[in-house]
């Protein structure tokens, strides 16, 4: 049994701003096995994107990784120099952003950008690089890839641009792709096309995937495992069926209760009261306690991670069905 | 239920006229013509008092433009708007004012629809004072009541829009719309930018207001989950045309149009695990150059020769359930 592709242990990424320290990611641990899809779910400001950026070493000052370790295929990434990170990035580790124009240079043709990405890591001829680029475009379902290589990014539609970004991520057959809300800006039918391609590619090539999103329903259809983040911490993680059907943490329960599709039409949604706390003024103890119906005096201390039958959660009062033995 | 708003044959065209370079080229014999986008094409719609109509479609389908026509922001290029049975163009000034105040709009992005230099209390309190719903003395109490109605602390009246969270800004936008006692709210993607837990709070607020005030809504969204939750009737649009409309149960239970079916199949659902995503082929065509006949035919799995020739007419599939597809109207051949 091979080890995990990615092992994040107790990762902490803080931003040192003039108004104080923002603990965007604070003690996050998870693993991703080869070929596995992990859904990293959270609302805005939960630290899910910062987690993804930390793994790629893309945290700029005033932010920095202050603790923990990130191991990719057994090699430590935290503390590497920029030039060492560049050897990993795009080669064995790739990222897909929400806005494909973050990946694509608007003034360069697609072929220039893709061939550059191939040659950055492999010493091949330009002809071979072009063939690889065309092959990657074909893989993500772009018709007539050889001709489309000559196009500029603005000549593609939003969905097609995202496909190009995915093709660039796939160029070196990375062992892990981190996808940060890549379908959020797309229409439903286009989102489905992209999800279908991603699902097929990951199954065929054994690429592991961390899918960062706020949309639980997308995760339900795509992921093997789910990690739910709140205020910089993973509050619950486990298999997709376990977490979505039998959530332990009150925040996970609240999130699921907030999705309109899970209710009979017209019924009141079980909204979570209040709003997400500012990361600058996090409450002592459990960050969710002020919004939680089950909070009591015990919650003034930050709850440790409880492991229970392959699931992990941070809560003193987990839901009864899973918490009986905890 | 009495009829509140009726649209008949509404079209909205946007024309991009030929620019100077083009006109000079025309003098020299080029053939540049103005480009026309049919944003909304021959749409009929009825909203009854107290009813929630969901308007669904993907980008470029004209749902926002239609919302703006309803709210009176865009005048329609063709067709007529009836408010409580009277054509708004044939109304006297007083009735026209009742229409403009009676339909209020709530926008997607509260940050770009709230004046960043005005305090929340002024934003909400300005319109009711101008239109005589309250006077300078009563304004404070009037605004306080509105704030409480949408679940905001009246203490926050002195704050500026940037000092609120996204959910609170959405509530200010709602309070502003409610301030002139409307009967119909046009919500254009009003919850799309909010986090799920906040979105649920705002949807609950919409449903409470409907119950308390008997409001009707035109709820514009790309999110079928939200629309299924809140709407009584659903209208599906594609490239400016209504392809299907009907009661919620009919649209979600027995969808007739291939596009509606494709949309429903493509919606991610919590209970669909590790699913295989079935896809509609192709992209949404440009509204500048829509395909002939049925706009959906290049992507439709059932398309036949008739689909690229003839524009499908609206046929009734059942009571109140209307579909514009050749499959429901004698076949595709």
XYZ file of C-alpha atoms in Angstrom:
659
model
C 0.000 0.000 0.000
C 1.509 3.258 -1.144
C 1.682 6.161 1.243
C -0.386 9.291 0.811
C 0.377 11.663 -2.056
C -0.099 14.591 0.235
C 0.181 14.687 4.012
C -0.570 18.002 5.676
C 0.131 17.978 9.378
C -0.840 20.719 11.796
C -0.373 23.412 9.153
C -0.598 27.005 10.370
C -0.540 29.982 8.014
C -0.873 33.381 9.631
C -1.023 36.862 8.146
C 0.779 39.534 10.128
C -1.241 42.663 9.322
C -1.050 46.072 10.903
C -4.261 45.375 12.820
C -3.016 42.134 14.274
C -2.359 38.527 13.389
C -4.939 36.817 11.178
C -4.841 33.091 11.761
C -6.205 32.069 8.376
C -5.122 28.467 8.750
C -4.532 27.174 12.239
C -3.737 23.530 12.844
C -4.999 21.865 9.661
C -4.169 18.196 9.082
C -5.308 15.913 6.288
C -4.026 13.294 3.878
C -4.819 12.528 0.265
C -4.176 9.076 -1.170
C -3.266 8.419 -4.818
C -6.291 8.806 -7.065
C -8.430 10.131 -4.252
C -10.650 13.218 -4.453
C -10.814 15.273 -1.285
C -13.462 17.977 -1.088
C -12.325 20.901 1.043
C -15.504 22.756 1.931
C -16.006 26.022 3.735
C -17.544 29.467 3.510
C -15.694 32.649 2.645
C -12.900 33.348 5.087
C -12.735 29.791 6.360
C -9.151 29.389 5.160
C -9.798 26.822 2.462
C -8.072 28.781 -0.303
C -5.173 29.773 1.959
C -4.686 26.075 2.700
C -4.417 25.421 -1.038
C -2.044 28.334 -1.589
C 0.108 27.181 1.363
C 0.548 23.753 -0.210
C 1.808 25.381 -3.407
C 4.046 27.760 -1.501
C 2.189 30.765 -2.895
C 1.747 32.670 0.372
C 3.052 36.213 0.029
C 3.988 38.558 2.867
C 2.530 39.608 5.240
C 1.443 35.987 5.309
C 3.687 33.074 6.100
C 3.556 29.448 7.112
C 4.348 29.529 10.820
C 4.177 25.856 11.626
C 3.360 22.333 10.576
C 4.480 20.254 7.675
C 3.346 19.554 4.116
C 4.693 16.385 2.570
C 4.251 15.636 -1.104
C 5.124 12.029 -1.968
C 7.079 11.903 1.299
C 9.099 15.065 0.635
C 8.782 18.071 2.892
C 7.619 21.265 1.144
C 7.584 23.696 4.074
C 10.825 25.660 4.269
C 11.867 25.059 0.670
C 13.379 27.916 -1.229
C 11.501 29.507 -4.102
C 13.748 27.878 -6.705
C 13.194 24.445 -5.169
C 9.433 25.033 -5.102
C 9.504 25.952 -8.779
C 10.786 22.471 -9.573
C 7.742 20.962 -7.870
C 5.091 23.426 -8.976
C 3.596 22.462 -12.310
C 5.553 19.202 -12.288
C 4.195 16.964 -9.556
C 1.852 19.554 -8.076
C -0.509 21.754 -10.058
C -3.243 24.224 -9.317
C -6.435 25.254 -11.074
C -7.795 28.643 -10.029
C -11.341 29.932 -9.941
C -10.606 32.463 -12.636
C -8.727 30.869 -15.541
C -7.337 34.291 -16.434
C -5.180 33.932 -13.301
C -3.436 31.081 -15.108
C -3.472 32.464 -18.632
C -1.537 35.426 -19.907
C -4.001 37.473 -21.979
C -1.392 38.741 -24.466
C 0.215 35.398 -25.342
C -1.161 32.693 -27.592
C -2.175 29.428 -25.925
C 0.634 27.509 -27.664
C 3.317 29.919 -26.368
C 2.069 29.455 -22.828
C 1.644 25.700 -22.990
C 4.969 25.001 -24.703
C 6.706 27.176 -22.113
C 5.070 25.136 -19.370
C 6.265 21.872 -20.946
C 9.825 23.105 -21.472
C 10.015 24.472 -17.923
C 10.332 20.931 -16.583
C 11.278 18.676 -19.497
C 14.144 18.917 -21.963
C 12.235 18.069 -25.112
C 12.130 19.614 -28.562
C 9.633 22.347 -29.243
C 7.873 20.077 -31.692
C 7.412 17.412 -29.053
C 6.239 20.060 -26.583
C 3.650 21.284 -29.081
C 2.402 17.744 -29.596
C 2.054 17.310 -25.830
C 0.159 20.586 -25.569
C -2.244 19.536 -28.314
C -2.724 16.166 -26.660
C -3.538 17.824 -23.323
C -6.094 20.124 -24.979
C -7.692 17.123 -26.629
C -7.862 15.341 -23.277
C -9.964 18.091 -21.727
C -12.411 17.991 -24.615
C -11.379 20.954 -26.738
C -12.264 20.261 -30.376
C -9.554 20.723 -33.049
C -6.735 21.175 -30.497
C -3.994 21.754 -33.106
C -5.784 24.809 -34.498
C -6.975 26.084 -31.140
C -3.365 26.263 -29.956
C -2.979 29.350 -32.126
C -5.802 31.193 -30.362
C -5.503 33.849 -27.679
C -7.273 33.414 -24.335
C -9.919 36.035 -25.161
C -11.011 33.952 -28.132
C -12.229 31.232 -25.787
C -15.464 31.195 -23.779
C -15.315 30.982 -19.980
C -15.803 27.235 -19.914
C -13.215 26.674 -22.649
C -10.691 28.863 -20.827
C -11.147 26.765 -17.709
C -10.503 23.679 -19.852
C -7.281 25.240 -21.113
C -6.235 25.959 -17.516
C -6.951 22.340 -16.624
C -4.989 21.157 -19.666
C -1.984 23.211 -18.501
C -2.287 21.669 -15.041
C -2.280 18.210 -16.637
C 0.760 18.751 -18.889
C 3.217 17.001 -16.598
C 0.820 14.390 -15.247
C 1.079 15.717 -11.693
C 0.410 13.391 -8.794
C -1.751 16.049 -7.136
C -3.958 18.833 -8.466
C -5.372 21.519 -6.203
C -8.517 23.029 -7.662
C -9.769 26.235 -6.066
C -13.454 26.746 -6.948
C -12.797 26.067 -10.648
C -16.455 25.744 -11.634
C -18.018 28.398 -9.413
C -18.158 31.037 -12.134
C -19.521 28.661 -14.776
C -23.062 27.877 -15.847
C -24.655 24.633 -14.720
C -24.386 22.774 -18.028
C -20.766 23.903 -18.499
C -19.926 23.031 -14.883
C -21.193 19.510 -15.509
C -19.012 19.170 -18.590
C -15.922 20.224 -16.611
C -16.764 17.957 -13.667
C -17.223 15.032 -16.037
C -13.832 15.682 -17.661
C -12.075 16.057 -14.313
C -13.659 12.890 -12.982
C -12.612 10.928 -16.061
C -9.065 12.283 -16.109
C -8.470 11.583 -12.409
C -9.823 8.061 -12.736
C -7.658 7.367 -15.818
C -4.393 8.873 -14.638
C -4.610 8.226 -10.906
C -4.129 11.910 -10.134
C -5.183 12.892 -6.639
C -7.365 15.957 -6.365
C -8.074 18.496 -3.654
C -11.286 20.243 -4.701
C -11.773 23.482 -2.789
C -15.351 24.749 -2.889
C -18.192 26.321 -0.956
C -20.717 24.096 -2.726
C -21.535 20.938 -0.796
C -23.596 19.580 -3.668
C -20.617 19.607 -6.069
C -18.527 17.798 -3.459
C -21.274 15.216 -2.989
C -21.066 14.287 -6.645
C -17.296 14.317 -6.973
C -15.399 13.606 -3.754
C -14.369 10.431 -1.950
C -13.717 12.258 1.285
C -14.800 15.627 2.647
C -13.096 18.041 5.020
C -15.188 20.917 6.356
C -13.345 24.078 7.384
C -14.505 26.816 9.708
C -12.448 29.812 10.841
C -9.098 28.295 9.891
C -9.641 24.791 11.231
C -10.970 21.567 9.828
C -13.962 20.941 12.053
C -14.926 17.618 10.540
C -13.575 15.186 7.977
C -14.413 11.721 6.796
C -15.929 9.738 3.938
C -18.401 11.653 1.799
C -21.377 9.485 2.811
C -20.512 9.635 6.508
C -20.077 13.386 6.618
C -23.076 14.294 4.465
C -25.525 11.703 5.795
C -24.426 11.577 9.423
C -22.643 14.840 10.226
C -21.137 15.015 13.715
C -20.200 18.657 13.961
C -22.993 21.197 14.450
C -21.457 23.429 11.770
C -21.577 20.641 9.185
C -25.164 19.990 10.193
C -25.931 23.683 9.800
C -24.320 23.825 6.360
C -26.291 20.833 5.123
C -29.460 22.289 6.633
C -28.851 25.516 4.719
C -28.862 23.876 1.273
C -32.279 24.528 -0.294
C -32.360 21.302 -2.310
C -32.323 19.123 0.811
C -35.651 20.463 2.055
C -39.229 20.105 0.932
C -40.073 23.158 -1.143
C -41.267 26.149 0.826
C -40.145 24.782 4.206
C -38.021 27.035 6.368
C -34.317 26.407 5.919
C -32.322 25.546 9.019
C -30.089 28.577 8.697
C -27.137 28.966 11.052
C -27.719 32.090 13.167
C -25.149 34.878 13.101
C -22.318 35.254 10.624
C -18.766 34.042 10.224
C -16.454 35.581 12.831
C -13.630 37.898 11.909
C -10.394 35.940 11.966
C -8.762 38.820 13.809
C -11.039 38.488 16.819
C -11.673 34.790 17.115
C -13.375 33.735 20.321
C -11.347 31.728 22.791
C -12.058 28.025 22.485
C -14.327 26.709 19.779
C -14.749 29.358 17.053
C -18.229 28.100 16.228
C -19.528 28.285 19.842
C -21.232 31.732 19.499
C -23.416 30.397 16.654
C -23.879 26.905 18.047
C -27.036 25.615 19.706
C -25.166 22.954 21.645
C -22.445 25.219 23.069
C -21.871 25.226 26.814
C -19.099 25.981 29.313
C -16.861 23.212 27.952
C -16.631 25.026 24.593
C -14.506 27.822 26.116
C -11.542 25.514 25.468
C -10.600 24.720 21.872
C -11.858 21.187 21.244
C -9.169 18.681 20.263
C -9.507 16.402 17.244
C -11.589 13.356 18.104
C -10.983 10.296 15.954
C -13.879 7.927 15.602
C -14.199 5.146 13.014
C -12.246 6.866 10.265
C -13.752 10.256 10.955
C -12.242 13.206 12.713
C -14.040 16.145 14.258
C -13.378 18.980 16.651
C -16.379 19.151 18.944
C -17.226 18.374 22.561
C -20.852 17.771 21.680
C -20.943 15.795 18.454
C -24.249 14.584 17.105
C -25.555 11.542 18.971
C -25.538 8.958 16.194
C -21.791 9.127 15.688
C -20.713 10.451 19.040
C -21.956 7.583 21.237
C -18.544 6.008 21.584
C -16.585 9.261 21.582
C -55.414 35.074 -6.973
C -55.782 38.341 -8.807
C -53.461 39.211 -11.610
C -50.826 41.755 -10.647
C -48.550 42.008 -13.654
C -48.926 40.774 -17.196
C -46.356 40.922 -19.961
C -47.452 40.197 -23.511
C -45.054 39.716 -26.378
C -42.221 41.556 -24.604
C -39.020 41.920 -26.624
C -35.931 43.860 -25.738
C -33.319 44.533 -28.368
C -30.014 46.241 -27.834
C -28.474 47.795 -30.910
C -24.813 48.545 -31.373
C -24.704 51.193 -34.042
C -21.941 51.354 -36.611
C -19.024 53.409 -35.252
C -17.253 56.231 -37.087
C -14.648 53.981 -38.705
C -17.421 51.690 -39.863
C -19.429 54.574 -41.307
C -16.403 55.847 -43.209
C -15.846 52.329 -44.534
C -19.524 52.236 -45.554
C -19.034 55.382 -47.638
C -16.192 53.558 -49.373
C -18.451 50.625 -50.096
C -18.151 48.345 -47.038
C -21.362 46.845 -45.702
C -21.278 47.363 -41.951
C -24.731 47.086 -40.418
C -25.783 47.780 -36.824
C -25.484 44.687 -34.632
C -28.626 43.744 -32.775
C -28.892 41.518 -29.720
C -32.316 40.086 -29.039
C -31.860 39.946 -25.281
C -35.515 39.133 -24.709
C -37.620 37.748 -27.549
C -41.423 37.611 -27.424
C -41.947 36.708 -23.769
C -45.362 36.385 -22.118
C -45.521 36.302 -18.344
C -48.194 36.689 -15.689
C -47.497 37.309 -12.018
C -50.448 37.021 -9.645
C -50.648 38.834 -6.326
C -48.645 37.029 -3.661
C -47.064 34.616 -6.127
C -43.391 33.715 -6.477
C -42.268 33.248 -10.071
C -38.804 31.781 -10.542
C -36.961 32.903 -13.659
C -34.188 30.460 -14.486
C -31.527 30.311 -17.135
C -27.809 30.391 -17.830
C -25.738 33.453 -18.595
C -26.925 35.400 -21.598
C -30.445 33.977 -21.557
C -32.019 37.377 -20.938
C -33.374 36.733 -17.461
C -31.799 39.863 -15.967
C -32.930 42.009 -18.894
C -36.468 40.696 -18.480
C -36.263 41.530 -14.761
C -35.226 45.056 -15.613
C -38.097 45.419 -18.071
C -40.501 44.285 -15.338
C -39.015 46.770 -12.873
C -39.367 49.548 -15.433
C -35.619 50.149 -15.742
C -35.512 49.217 -19.432
C -38.430 50.167 -21.655
C -39.368 47.147 -23.808
C -38.667 47.360 -27.559
C -41.951 45.638 -28.307
C -44.901 44.285 -26.365
C -47.000 45.622 -23.553
C -46.815 45.639 -19.755
C -50.071 45.559 -17.796
C -50.177 46.462 -14.104
C -53.371 45.315 -12.412
C -54.947 44.929 -15.820
C -54.020 48.376 -17.177
C -51.449 49.092 -19.850
C -48.725 51.143 -18.190
C -48.314 53.330 -21.256
C -51.990 54.293 -21.204
C -52.018 55.154 -17.493
C -52.334 58.588 -15.945
C -49.372 59.905 -13.974
C -50.735 58.815 -10.612
C -51.311 55.212 -11.663
C -47.893 55.144 -13.274
C -46.340 56.219 -9.994
C -48.234 53.447 -8.213
C -46.682 51.008 -10.712
C -43.120 52.278 -10.352
C -43.364 52.212 -6.568
C -45.219 48.921 -6.621
C -42.367 47.097 -8.357
C -39.016 47.261 -6.593
C -35.785 45.588 -7.476
C -33.164 43.884 -5.320
C -29.827 43.533 -7.036
C -27.199 40.831 -6.931
C -24.289 42.784 -5.552
C -25.335 45.028 -2.680
C -21.922 46.685 -2.684
C -22.462 48.138 -6.146
C -26.114 49.026 -5.553
C -25.630 50.853 -2.233
C -24.078 54.300 -2.294
C -20.802 53.841 -0.393
C -20.963 57.400 0.985
C -24.471 57.212 2.390
C -25.273 55.841 5.821
C -27.539 52.814 5.967
C -30.340 54.830 7.575
C -30.282 57.403 4.754
C -30.200 54.718 2.070
C -33.338 53.140 3.471
C -35.043 56.381 4.548
C -34.598 58.582 1.476
C -37.202 57.120 -0.878
C -40.108 56.903 1.611
C -39.613 60.551 2.559
C -39.447 61.734 -1.039
C -42.552 59.765 -1.953
C -44.496 60.877 1.109
C -44.713 57.597 3.007
C -43.322 59.404 6.022
C -42.223 62.924 6.945
C -39.004 64.227 8.438
C -40.261 63.647 11.996
C -41.541 60.164 11.372
C -38.572 59.073 9.287
C -36.515 57.771 12.207
C -39.267 55.501 13.507
C -40.141 54.420 9.952
C -36.559 53.363 9.227
C -36.208 51.655 12.624
C -39.276 49.544 11.866
C -37.871 48.572 8.458
C -34.525 47.606 9.969
C -36.268 45.380 12.488
C -38.411 43.862 9.782
C -35.362 42.657 7.841
C -33.516 41.534 10.967
C -31.027 44.386 11.364
C -30.317 46.213 14.604
C -31.578 49.830 14.197
C -28.361 50.863 15.996
C -26.585 50.185 12.686
C -28.329 53.090 10.920
C -25.272 55.299 11.266
C -22.933 52.809 9.597
C -21.662 53.000 6.041
C -22.195 50.107 3.614
C -18.596 48.858 3.854
C -18.993 48.329 7.596
C -21.548 45.573 7.046
C -21.062 41.922 6.162
C -22.401 40.569 2.859
C -25.551 39.169 4.453
C -26.281 42.446 6.250
C -25.787 44.406 3.026
C -28.311 42.128 1.334
C -30.722 42.974 4.151
C -30.189 46.724 3.629
C -30.999 46.250 -0.054
C -34.203 44.470 0.941
C -35.141 47.163 3.486
C -34.617 49.846 0.849
C -36.921 48.013 -1.555
C -39.583 47.502 1.139
C -39.481 51.158 2.179
C -41.936 52.267 -0.526
C -44.419 49.477 0.231
C -44.054 47.525 -3.018
C -46.330 44.694 -4.073
C -43.827 42.960 -6.320
C -40.121 42.470 -5.707
C -37.804 41.628 -8.581
C -34.837 39.779 -7.064
C -31.990 39.507 -9.553
C -29.617 36.810 -8.235
C -30.108 38.369 -4.825
C -28.659 35.451 -2.890
C -26.072 34.220 -5.407
C -23.110 36.010 -3.833
C -23.860 34.891 -0.277
C -22.400 31.967 1.631
C -24.732 29.008 2.028
C -25.550 29.610 5.683
C -26.227 33.320 5.081
C -28.137 32.536 1.890
C -30.457 30.336 3.946
C -31.106 33.206 6.376
C -31.977 35.577 3.522
C -34.217 33.009 1.798
C -36.059 32.534 5.093
C -36.451 36.311 5.313
C -37.928 36.422 1.790
C -40.459 33.758 2.753
C -41.360 35.541 6.007
C -41.904 38.838 4.188
C -44.081 37.131 1.654
C -46.274 35.785 4.421
C -46.417 39.040 6.395
C -46.866 41.477 3.524
C -48.425 39.342 0.806
C -45.571 40.227 -1.569
C -45.194 38.746 -5.005
C -41.705 37.975 -6.280
C -40.018 37.538 -9.600
C -37.061 35.532 -8.428
C -34.259 35.502 -10.993
C -31.616 32.864 -10.400
C -29.353 30.407 -12.106
C -29.635 28.149 -9.062
C -32.411 25.620 -9.586
C -32.155 24.431 -5.974
C -33.033 27.903 -4.697
C -35.820 28.343 -7.245
C -37.355 24.971 -6.468
C -37.395 25.935 -2.833
C -39.020 29.325 -3.140
C -41.028 29.518 -6.387
C -44.665 28.641 -7.074
C -44.204 28.879 -10.793
C -41.028 28.463 -12.804
C -40.066 30.001 -16.137
C -37.050 28.574 -17.967
C -35.303 30.828 -20.471
C -32.725 30.079 -23.125
C -31.149 32.737 -25.344
C -33.895 35.291 -24.859
C -36.877 32.981 -25.242
C -39.024 31.172 -22.740
C -38.624 27.467 -23.483
C -40.851 26.169 -20.723
C -43.007 27.556 -17.953
C -45.399 26.058 -15.496
C -46.170 25.237 -11.881
C -43.178 24.121 -9.831
C -44.402 20.543 -9.523
C -44.819 20.237 -13.287
C -41.417 21.729 -14.164
C -39.502 19.649 -11.644
C -41.719 16.565 -11.878
C -42.490 16.235 -15.577
C -40.154 18.562 -17.474
C -40.983 18.553 -21.193
C -38.307 20.598 -22.914
C -34.963 18.845 -23.520
C -33.169 21.924 -22.164
C -35.121 21.856 -18.907
C -34.352 18.160 -18.528
C -30.672 18.780 -19.187
C -30.587 21.586 -16.632
C -32.261 19.447 -14.001
C -29.909 16.530 -14.637
C -26.903 18.793 -14.362
C -27.758 20.352 -11.021
C -25.393 19.029 -8.359
C -27.356 17.452 -5.536
C -26.436 16.536 -1.994
C -27.909 13.061 -2.330
C -26.169 12.198 -5.603
C -22.823 10.714 -4.555
C -19.892 9.889 -6.815
C -22.194 10.344 -9.724
C -21.424 10.212 -13.382
C -21.957 13.656 -14.769
C -24.083 13.492 -17.891
C -23.510 16.481 -20.031
C -25.186 18.560 -22.673
C -22.797 18.878 -25.551
C -21.566 22.228 -26.746
C -21.646 25.744 -25.442
C -24.237 28.429 -25.050
C -24.234 30.251 -28.421
C -23.641 33.985 -28.607
C -26.885 35.972 -28.383
C -25.436 38.174 -31.160
C -25.715 35.308 -33.567
C -28.273 32.805 -32.277
C -28.909 29.608 -34.254
C -31.986 29.657 -36.534
C -35.200 27.886 -35.626
C -35.148 26.575 -32.102
C -32.194 28.207 -30.316
C -31.389 24.979 -28.509
C -31.240 22.662 -31.539
C -27.413 22.515 -31.943
C -27.130 21.118 -28.411
C -30.323 19.090 -28.350
C -30.127 15.273 -28.432
C -33.577 15.043 -30.082
C -33.111 17.707 -32.747
C -34.459 17.019 -36.221
C -34.590 18.972 -39.502
C -37.648 20.971 -38.455
C -35.831 22.367 -35.418
C -33.366 24.380 -37.474
C -36.141 25.669 -39.780
C -39.015 26.687 -37.564
C -39.219 28.560 -34.322
C -41.260 26.323 -32.008
C -44.562 27.776 -30.854
C -45.730 27.678 -27.261
C -47.917 24.636 -26.692
C -49.761 23.696 -23.525
C -48.530 20.369 -22.139
C -51.057 20.509 -19.326
C -52.967 23.138 -17.366
C -50.670 26.153 -17.069
C -47.659 24.158 -18.260
C -46.352 25.634 -21.491
C -43.486 24.312 -23.566
C -41.900 25.651 -26.748
C -40.562 22.529 -28.452
C -41.364 20.690 -31.681
C -41.420 17.410 -29.743
C -44.587 18.607 -28.052
C -45.953 19.995 -31.299
C -46.073 17.308 -33.965
C -42.486 16.053 -34.047
C -39.128 17.226 -35.288
C -39.153 15.935 -38.875
